[in-house]
Tab-separated table of C-alpha atoms in Angstrom:
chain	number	residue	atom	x	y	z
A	1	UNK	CA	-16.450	10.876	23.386
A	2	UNK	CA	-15.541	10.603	20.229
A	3	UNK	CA	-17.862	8.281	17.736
A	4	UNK	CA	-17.183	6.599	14.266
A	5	UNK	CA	-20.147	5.426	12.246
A	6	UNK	CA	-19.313	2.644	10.290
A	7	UNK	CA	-22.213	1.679	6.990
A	8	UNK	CA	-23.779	-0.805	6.277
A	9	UNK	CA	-23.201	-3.056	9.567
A	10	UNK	CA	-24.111	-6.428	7.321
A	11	UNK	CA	-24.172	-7.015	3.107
A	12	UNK	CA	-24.745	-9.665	0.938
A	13	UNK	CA	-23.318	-9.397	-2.243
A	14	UNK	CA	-22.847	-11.804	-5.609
A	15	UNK	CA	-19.794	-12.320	-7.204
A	16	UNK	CA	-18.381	-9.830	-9.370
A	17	UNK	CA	-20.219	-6.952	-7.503
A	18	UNK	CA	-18.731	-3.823	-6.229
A	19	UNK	CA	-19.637	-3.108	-2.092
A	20	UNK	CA	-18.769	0.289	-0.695
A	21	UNK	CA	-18.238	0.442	2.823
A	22	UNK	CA	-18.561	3.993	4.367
A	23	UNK	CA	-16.692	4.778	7.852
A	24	UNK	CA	-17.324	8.439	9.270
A	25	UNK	CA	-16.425	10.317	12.392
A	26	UNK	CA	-19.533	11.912	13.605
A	27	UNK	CA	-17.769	14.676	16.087
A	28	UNK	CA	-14.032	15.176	15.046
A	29	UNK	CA	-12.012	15.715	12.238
A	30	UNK	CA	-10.127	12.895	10.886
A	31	UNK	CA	-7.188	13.296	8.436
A	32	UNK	CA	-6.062	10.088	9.056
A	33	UNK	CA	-8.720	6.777	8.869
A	34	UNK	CA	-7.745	3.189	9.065
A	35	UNK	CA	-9.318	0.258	7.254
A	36	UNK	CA	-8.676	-3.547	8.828
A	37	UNK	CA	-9.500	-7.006	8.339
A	38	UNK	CA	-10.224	-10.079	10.555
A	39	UNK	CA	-10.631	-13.070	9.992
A	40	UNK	CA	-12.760	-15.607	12.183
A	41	UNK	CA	-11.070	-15.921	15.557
A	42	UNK	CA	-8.428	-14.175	14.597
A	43	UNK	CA	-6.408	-10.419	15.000
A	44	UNK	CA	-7.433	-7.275	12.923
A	45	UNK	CA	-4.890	-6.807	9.783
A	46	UNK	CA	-4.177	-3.713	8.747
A	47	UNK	CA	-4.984	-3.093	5.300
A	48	UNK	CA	-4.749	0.231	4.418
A	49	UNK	CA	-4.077	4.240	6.002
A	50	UNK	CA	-6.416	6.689	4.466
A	51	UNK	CA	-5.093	10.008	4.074
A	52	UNK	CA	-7.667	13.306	3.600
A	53	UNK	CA	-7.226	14.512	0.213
A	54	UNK	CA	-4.441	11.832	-1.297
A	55	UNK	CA	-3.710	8.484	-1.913
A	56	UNK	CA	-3.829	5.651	0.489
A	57	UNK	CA	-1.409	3.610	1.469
A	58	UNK	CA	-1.805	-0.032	1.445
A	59	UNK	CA	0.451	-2.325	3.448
A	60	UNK	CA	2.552	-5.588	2.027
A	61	UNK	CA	-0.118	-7.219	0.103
A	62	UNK	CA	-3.034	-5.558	-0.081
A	63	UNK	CA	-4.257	-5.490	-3.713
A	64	UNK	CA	-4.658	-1.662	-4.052
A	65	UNK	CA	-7.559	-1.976	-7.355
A	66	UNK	CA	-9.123	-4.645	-5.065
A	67	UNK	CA	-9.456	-2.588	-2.677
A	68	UNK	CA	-10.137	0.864	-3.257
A	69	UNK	CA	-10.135	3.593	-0.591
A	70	UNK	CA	-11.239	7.180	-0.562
A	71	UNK	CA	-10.943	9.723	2.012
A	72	UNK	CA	-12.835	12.561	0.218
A	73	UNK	CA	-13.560	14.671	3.439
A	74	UNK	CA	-11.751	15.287	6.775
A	75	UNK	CA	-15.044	12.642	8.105
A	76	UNK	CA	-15.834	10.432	5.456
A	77	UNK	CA	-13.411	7.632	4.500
A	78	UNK	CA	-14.788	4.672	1.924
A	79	UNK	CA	-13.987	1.539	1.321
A	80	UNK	CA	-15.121	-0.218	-2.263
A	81	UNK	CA	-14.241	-4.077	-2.595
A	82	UNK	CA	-14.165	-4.078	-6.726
A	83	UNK	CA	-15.076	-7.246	-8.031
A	84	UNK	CA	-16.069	-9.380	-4.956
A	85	UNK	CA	-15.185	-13.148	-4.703
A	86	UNK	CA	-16.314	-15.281	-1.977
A	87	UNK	CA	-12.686	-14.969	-0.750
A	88	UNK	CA	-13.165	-11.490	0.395
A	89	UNK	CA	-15.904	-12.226	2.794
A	90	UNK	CA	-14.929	-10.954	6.178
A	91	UNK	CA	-15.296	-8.957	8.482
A	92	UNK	CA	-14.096	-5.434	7.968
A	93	UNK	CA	-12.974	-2.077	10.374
A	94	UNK	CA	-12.504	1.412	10.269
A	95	UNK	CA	-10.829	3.713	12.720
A	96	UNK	CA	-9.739	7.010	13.005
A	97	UNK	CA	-7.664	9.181	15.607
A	98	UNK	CA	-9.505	11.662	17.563
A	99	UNK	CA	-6.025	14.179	18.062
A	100	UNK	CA	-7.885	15.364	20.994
A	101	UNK	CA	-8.481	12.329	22.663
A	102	UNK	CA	-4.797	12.021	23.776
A	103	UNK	CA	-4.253	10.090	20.746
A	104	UNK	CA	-6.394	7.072	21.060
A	105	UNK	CA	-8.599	5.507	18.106
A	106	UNK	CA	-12.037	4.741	17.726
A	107	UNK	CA	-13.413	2.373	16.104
A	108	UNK	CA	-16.387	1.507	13.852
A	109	UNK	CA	-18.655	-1.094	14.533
A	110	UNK	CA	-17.785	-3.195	11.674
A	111	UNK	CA	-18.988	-4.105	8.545
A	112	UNK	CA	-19.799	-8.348	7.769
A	113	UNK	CA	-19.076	-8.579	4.049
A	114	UNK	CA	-20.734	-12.421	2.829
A	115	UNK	CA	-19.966	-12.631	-1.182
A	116	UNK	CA	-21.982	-15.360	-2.968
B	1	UNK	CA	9.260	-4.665	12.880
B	2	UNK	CA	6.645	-4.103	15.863
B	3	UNK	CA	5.368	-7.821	16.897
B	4	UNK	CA	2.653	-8.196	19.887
B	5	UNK	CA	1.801	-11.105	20.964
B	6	UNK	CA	-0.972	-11.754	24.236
B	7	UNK	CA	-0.580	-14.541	26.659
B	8	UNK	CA	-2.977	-16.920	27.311
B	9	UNK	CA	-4.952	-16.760	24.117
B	10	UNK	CA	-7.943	-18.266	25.997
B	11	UNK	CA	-8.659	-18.212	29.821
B	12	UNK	CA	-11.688	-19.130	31.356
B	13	UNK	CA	-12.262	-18.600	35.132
B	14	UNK	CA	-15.113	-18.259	37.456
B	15	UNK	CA	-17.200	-15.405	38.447
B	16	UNK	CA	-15.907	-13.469	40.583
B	17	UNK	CA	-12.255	-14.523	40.444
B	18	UNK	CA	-9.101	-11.580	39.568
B	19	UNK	CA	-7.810	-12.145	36.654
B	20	UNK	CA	-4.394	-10.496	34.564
B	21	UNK	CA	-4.179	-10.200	30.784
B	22	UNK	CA	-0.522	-10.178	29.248
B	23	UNK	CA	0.660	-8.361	26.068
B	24	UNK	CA	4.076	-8.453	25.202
B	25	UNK	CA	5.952	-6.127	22.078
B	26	UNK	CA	9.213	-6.329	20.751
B	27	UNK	CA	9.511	-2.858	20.168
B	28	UNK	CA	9.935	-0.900	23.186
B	29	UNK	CA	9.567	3.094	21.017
B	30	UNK	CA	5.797	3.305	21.302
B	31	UNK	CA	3.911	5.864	21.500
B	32	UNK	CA	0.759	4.506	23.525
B	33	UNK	CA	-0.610	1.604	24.503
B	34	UNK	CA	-4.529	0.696	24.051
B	35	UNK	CA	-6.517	-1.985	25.468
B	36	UNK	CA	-10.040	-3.110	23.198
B	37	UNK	CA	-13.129	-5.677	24.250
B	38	UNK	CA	-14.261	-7.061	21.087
B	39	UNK	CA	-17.755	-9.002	21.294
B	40	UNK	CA	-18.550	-11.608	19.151
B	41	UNK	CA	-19.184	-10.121	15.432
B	42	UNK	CA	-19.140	-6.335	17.074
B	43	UNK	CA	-16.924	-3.295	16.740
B	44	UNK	CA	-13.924	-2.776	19.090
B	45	UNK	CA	-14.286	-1.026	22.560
B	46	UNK	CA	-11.688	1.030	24.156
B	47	UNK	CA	-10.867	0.427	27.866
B	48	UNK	CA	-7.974	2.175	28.512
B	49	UNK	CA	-5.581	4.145	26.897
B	50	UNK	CA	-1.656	4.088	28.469
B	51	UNK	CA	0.244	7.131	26.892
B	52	UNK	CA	4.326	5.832	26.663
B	53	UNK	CA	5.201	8.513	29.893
B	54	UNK	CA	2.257	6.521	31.543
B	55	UNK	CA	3.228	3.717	33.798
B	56	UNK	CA	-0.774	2.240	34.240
B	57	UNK	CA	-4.071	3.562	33.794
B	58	UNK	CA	-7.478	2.586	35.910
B	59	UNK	CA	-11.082	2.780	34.800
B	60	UNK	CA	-13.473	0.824	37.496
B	61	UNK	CA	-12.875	-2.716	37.845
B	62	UNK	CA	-10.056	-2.380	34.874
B	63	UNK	CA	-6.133	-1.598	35.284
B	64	UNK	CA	-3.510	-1.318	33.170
B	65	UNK	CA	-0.257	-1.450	33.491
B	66	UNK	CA	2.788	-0.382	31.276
B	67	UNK	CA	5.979	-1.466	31.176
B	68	UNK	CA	8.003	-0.052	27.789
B	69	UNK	CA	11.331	-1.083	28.920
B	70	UNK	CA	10.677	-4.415	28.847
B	71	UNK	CA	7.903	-4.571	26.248
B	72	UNK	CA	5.088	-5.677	28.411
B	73	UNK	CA	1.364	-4.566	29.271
B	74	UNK	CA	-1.114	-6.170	32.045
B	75	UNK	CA	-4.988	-5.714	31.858
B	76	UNK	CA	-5.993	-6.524	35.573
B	77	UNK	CA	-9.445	-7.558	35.884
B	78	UNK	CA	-11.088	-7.396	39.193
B	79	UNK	CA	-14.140	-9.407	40.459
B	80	UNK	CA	-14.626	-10.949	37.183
B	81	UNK	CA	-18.188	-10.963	35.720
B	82	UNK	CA	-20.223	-13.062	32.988
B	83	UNK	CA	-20.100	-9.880	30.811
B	84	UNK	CA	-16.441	-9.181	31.297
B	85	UNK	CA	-16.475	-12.750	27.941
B	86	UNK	CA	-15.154	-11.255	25.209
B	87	UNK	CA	-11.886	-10.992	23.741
B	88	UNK	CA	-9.571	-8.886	24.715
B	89	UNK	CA	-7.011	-6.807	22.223
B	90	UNK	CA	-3.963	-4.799	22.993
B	91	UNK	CA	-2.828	-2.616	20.499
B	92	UNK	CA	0.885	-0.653	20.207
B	93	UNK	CA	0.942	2.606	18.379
B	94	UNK	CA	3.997	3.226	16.804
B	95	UNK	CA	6.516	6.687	17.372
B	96	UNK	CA	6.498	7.491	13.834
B	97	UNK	CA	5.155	10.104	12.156
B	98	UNK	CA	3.659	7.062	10.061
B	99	UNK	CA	0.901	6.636	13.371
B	100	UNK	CA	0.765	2.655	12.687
B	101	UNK	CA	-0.967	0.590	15.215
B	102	UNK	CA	-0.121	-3.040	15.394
B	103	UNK	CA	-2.781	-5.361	17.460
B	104	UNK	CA	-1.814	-8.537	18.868
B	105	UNK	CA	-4.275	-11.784	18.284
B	106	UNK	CA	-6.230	-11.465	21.722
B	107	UNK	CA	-7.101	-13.413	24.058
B	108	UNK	CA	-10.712	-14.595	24.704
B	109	UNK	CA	-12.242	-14.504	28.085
B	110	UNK	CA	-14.673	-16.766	29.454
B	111	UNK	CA	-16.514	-15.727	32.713
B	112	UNK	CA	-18.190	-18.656	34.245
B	113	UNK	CA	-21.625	-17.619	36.500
């Protein structure tokens, strides 16, 4: 079935440091990729859609130059948290659409994000 | 604006017992219907998938149920386990063109040996 490689899985970063998170789909083509949030104990908050080859689109918010997504390749979609405070430690999610897959979504295995 | 909420937020029962998950949305024009297991500090797992023309869906011990016209999905759990605990998230995809999927909060299952 189809599989989504989220990067790193855990990362430790100080204050005022940029952390890239990298989500790819490792046997389909995603034009579409999805970035969330959660909390502890709680939902997964949409943060973002990344479109291949434009601009994504953040939802109510979402500070778009905190957050700064890339979807540079129709498998590779990145996430870059400029600037890191100790607020934007969580726990963060990619997913992506396999079309094939009757329209279901995958999702990565998540990346723990601890600023210091 | 799509809301889904999941009834109870917690349950804990003993091994072996049947157990039902509830999600409820507001919005009955979906497009599908997806049930996740979510394990502490992990990724999300699909279980089922429930297309809108679908009425329920069954993989093993797992069911799922649709119901669009009056916003409501069951996860049916049979002869519960100790590795059934984790929490368990519905999510409703949107019939837009947008593809938005909007997950309710969960609920988190205890299995008791």
């Amino acid at each position: 079935g189809a599989v989504v490689s989220q990067h790193p899985s855990r990362v430790i970063c100080k204050s005022g440091t940029s952390v890239k998170i990298e989500c790819r789909s490792l046997d389909f083509q995603a034009t579409t990729m999805f970035w969330y949030r959660q909390f502890p104990k709680k939902s997964l908050m949409l943060m973002a859609t990344s479109n291949e080859g434009s601009k994504a689109t953040y939802e109510q918010g979402v500070e778009k130059d905190k957050f700064l997504i890339n979807h540079a390749s129709l498998t590779l979609s990145t996430l870059t948290v400029t600037s890191a405070h100790p607020e934007d430690s969580s726990f963060y999610i990619c997913s992506a659409r396999d079309q094939t897959g009757g329209g279901g979504y995958t999702f990565g295995s998540g990346t723990r994000l601890t600023v210091v | 604006k799509q809301e889904v909420t999941q009834i109870p937020a917690a349950l804990s029962v003993p091994e072996g017992e049947n157990l039902v998950l509830n999600c409820s949305f507001t919005d009955s024009a979906i497009y599908n219907l997806q049930w996740f297991r979510q394990d502490p500090g992990k990724g999300l797992t699909s279980l089922l998938l429930i297309q809108s023309s679908q009425r329920e869906q069954t993989s093993g011990r797992l069911n799922a149920s649709l119901d669009k016209s009056s916003g409501r999905s069951t996860l049916y759990i049979a002869a519960s386990q100790p590795g059934d605990s984790a929490t368990y998230l519905c999510a409703v995809r949107r019939r837009t063109s947008y593809d938005k999927v909007i997950f309710g909060p969960g609920t988190s299952l205890s299995v008791i040996p």
